[in-house]
């Protein structure tokens, strides 16, 4: 989990994306150290569900990019411990399209000067130091 959110009343949640009450970690006024928030039933519940979902996603061609997606999106779409749902379908479509475009840019040796500087830098990094055995090789684009 990479995020923490404090609501106006002091309640801590593992995400600011409209977490359900069952993922409430604690109230900031009830702890003396932030580490205590990560040893609560609410955090344990979302963490365990995320681990279970990621295990189910592990063989997906875009897993290296999305790492099982957002726990809150999964919760509302298919259950926090289950992959799938709209977010999953959208991520797959977007990553497939982006990969096809980047592969075409690389294979056709297109002039990168007109590209967005961030895109240009990412493509050049891949050309200079491709990750052998990494996401590019696992990702089929299908």
Coordinates of C-alpha atoms in Angstrom, one line a residue:
X1 CA 0.0 0.0 0.0
X2 CA 1.4 3.3 -1.0
X3 CA -1.1 5.8 0.3
X4 CA -2.6 7.0 3.5
X5 CA -5.4 9.5 3.9
X6 CA -6.6 11.4 6.9
X7 CA -10.3 12.5 6.8
X8 CA -11.3 15.8 8.5
X9 CA -12.4 13.9 11.6
X10 CA -8.9 12.4 12.0
X11 CA -9.8 8.9 10.7
X12 CA -7.0 7.3 8.8
X13 CA -7.6 5.2 5.7
X14 CA -5.1 3.4 3.4
X15 CA -6.4 5.5 0.5
X16 CA -8.2 8.7 -0.2
X17 CA -10.4 7.1 -2.9
X18 CA -13.6 6.6 -0.9
X19 CA -12.6 3.6 1.2
X20 CA -15.4 1.7 2.8
X21 CA -15.6 1.9 6.6
X22 CA -14.3 -1.6 7.0
X23 CA -10.8 -0.4 5.8
X24 CA -10.7 2.4 8.4
X25 CA -7.3 2.1 10.2
X26 CA -7.9 4.2 13.2
X27 CA -8.3 7.8 14.4
X28 CA -5.1 9.9 14.6
X29 CA -6.1 11.0 18.1
X30 CA -6.0 7.3 19.3
X31 CA -2.4 6.5 18.4
X32 CA 1.0 7.7 19.5
X33 CA 2.9 6.5 16.5
X34 CA 1.9 6.2 12.8
X35 CA 3.2 2.6 12.8
X36 CA 0.3 1.7 15.0
X37 CA -2.1 2.6 12.2
X38 CA -0.5 -0.2 10.1
X39 CA -1.2 -2.8 12.8
X40 CA -5.0 -2.4 12.8
X41 CA -7.8 -4.7 11.6
X42 CA -8.8 -2.3 8.8
X43 CA -5.3 -2.1 7.4
X44 CA -4.9 -5.9 7.7
X45 CA -8.1 -6.5 5.9
X46 CA -7.2 -4.4 2.8
X47 CA -3.6 -5.7 2.8
X48 CA -4.7 -9.4 2.9
X49 CA -7.2 -8.8 0.2
X50 CA -4.6 -7.1 -2.0
X51 CA -2.1 -9.9 -1.5
X52 CA -4.8 -12.4 -2.5
X53 CA -5.7 -10.4 -5.6
X54 CA -2.1 -9.9 -6.7
X55 CA -1.5 -13.6 -6.4
X56 CA -4.5 -14.2 -8.8
X57 CA -3.1 -11.6 -11.1
X58 CA 0.5 -12.7 -11.1
X59 CA 0.4 -14.4 -14.5
X60 CA -1.4 -11.5 -16.3
X61 CA 0.6 -10.0 -19.1
X62 CA 0.4 -6.5 -17.6
X63 CA 1.0 -7.5 -13.9
X64 CA 4.5 -5.9 -13.9
X65 CA 2.9 -2.6 -14.8
X66 CA -0.3 -2.5 -12.6
X67 CA 0.7 -4.9 -9.7
X68 CA -2.9 -6.0 -9.4
X69 CA -4.4 -2.5 -9.6
X70 CA -6.2 -0.5 -7.0
X71 CA -7.7 -2.3 -4.0
X72 CA -10.6 0.2 -3.7
X73 CA -11.5 -0.1 -7.4
X74 CA -11.4 -3.9 -7.0
X75 CA -13.5 -3.8 -3.9
X76 CA -16.3 -1.9 -5.6
X77 CA -16.1 -3.8 -8.9
X78 CA -15.3 -7.4 -8.1
X79 CA -14.3 -7.7 -4.4
X80 CA -10.9 -6.5 -3.1
X81 CA -9.5 -9.9 -3.3
X82 CA -10.5 -10.5 -6.9
X83 CA -9.0 -9.3 -10.2
X84 CA -11.2 -8.1 -13.0
X85 CA -13.8 -5.4 -13.3
X86 CA -13.7 -2.2 -15.4
X87 CA -10.4 -0.9 -14.1
X88 CA -8.7 -4.2 -15.1
X89 CA -10.2 -4.2 -18.6
X90 CA -9.3 -0.5 -19.1
X91 CA -5.7 -1.0 -17.9
X92 CA -5.3 -3.9 -20.3
X93 CA -6.6 -2.0 -23.2
X94 CA -4.5 1.1 -22.5
X95 CA -1.3 -0.9 -21.9
X96 CA -1.8 -3.0 -25.0
X97 CA -2.3 0.2 -27.1
X98 CA 0.7 2.0 -25.6
X99 CA 3.0 -1.0 -26.0
X100 CA 2.0 -1.4 -29.7
X101 CA 2.7 2.3 -30.3
X102 CA 6.1 2.2 -28.5
X103 CA 7.1 -1.0 -30.3
X104 CA 6.2 0.6 -33.6
X105 CA 8.3 3.7 -32.8
X106 CA 11.2 1.5 -31.9
X107 CA 11.0 -0.9 -34.8
X108 CA 10.5 1.8 -37.4
X109 CA 13.3 4.0 -35.9
X110 CA 11.0 7.0 -36.0
X111 CA 12.3 10.5 -35.5
X112 CA 11.6 11.2 -31.8
X113 CA 12.3 14.9 -31.9
X114 CA 8.6 15.8 -32.2
X115 CA 7.5 13.6 -29.3
X116 CA 6.6 14.7 -25.9
X117 CA 10.0 14.9 -24.0
X118 CA 8.8 12.4 -21.3
X119 CA 7.8 9.9 -24.0
X120 CA 11.0 10.4 -25.9
X121 CA 13.1 9.8 -22.8
X122 CA 11.2 6.7 -21.9
X123 CA 11.6 5.3 -25.4
X124 CA 15.3 6.1 -25.5
X125 CA 15.8 4.5 -22.1
X126 CA 14.2 1.3 -23.4
X127 CA 16.5 1.4 -26.4
X128 CA 19.6 1.9 -24.3
X129 CA 18.8 -0.4 -21.4
X130 CA 16.0 -2.9 -22.3
X131 CA 14.9 -5.0 -19.3
X132 CA 15.7 -8.5 -20.4
X133 CA 13.3 -10.9 -18.9
X134 CA 11.2 -8.0 -17.7
X135 CA 7.8 -6.7 -18.5
X136 CA 8.4 -6.1 -22.2
X137 CA 9.1 -9.8 -22.8
X138 CA 6.1 -11.0 -20.7
X139 CA 3.7 -8.5 -22.3
X140 CA 2.2 -10.1 -25.4
X141 CA 0.1 -7.1 -26.4
X142 CA -2.8 -9.4 -27.1

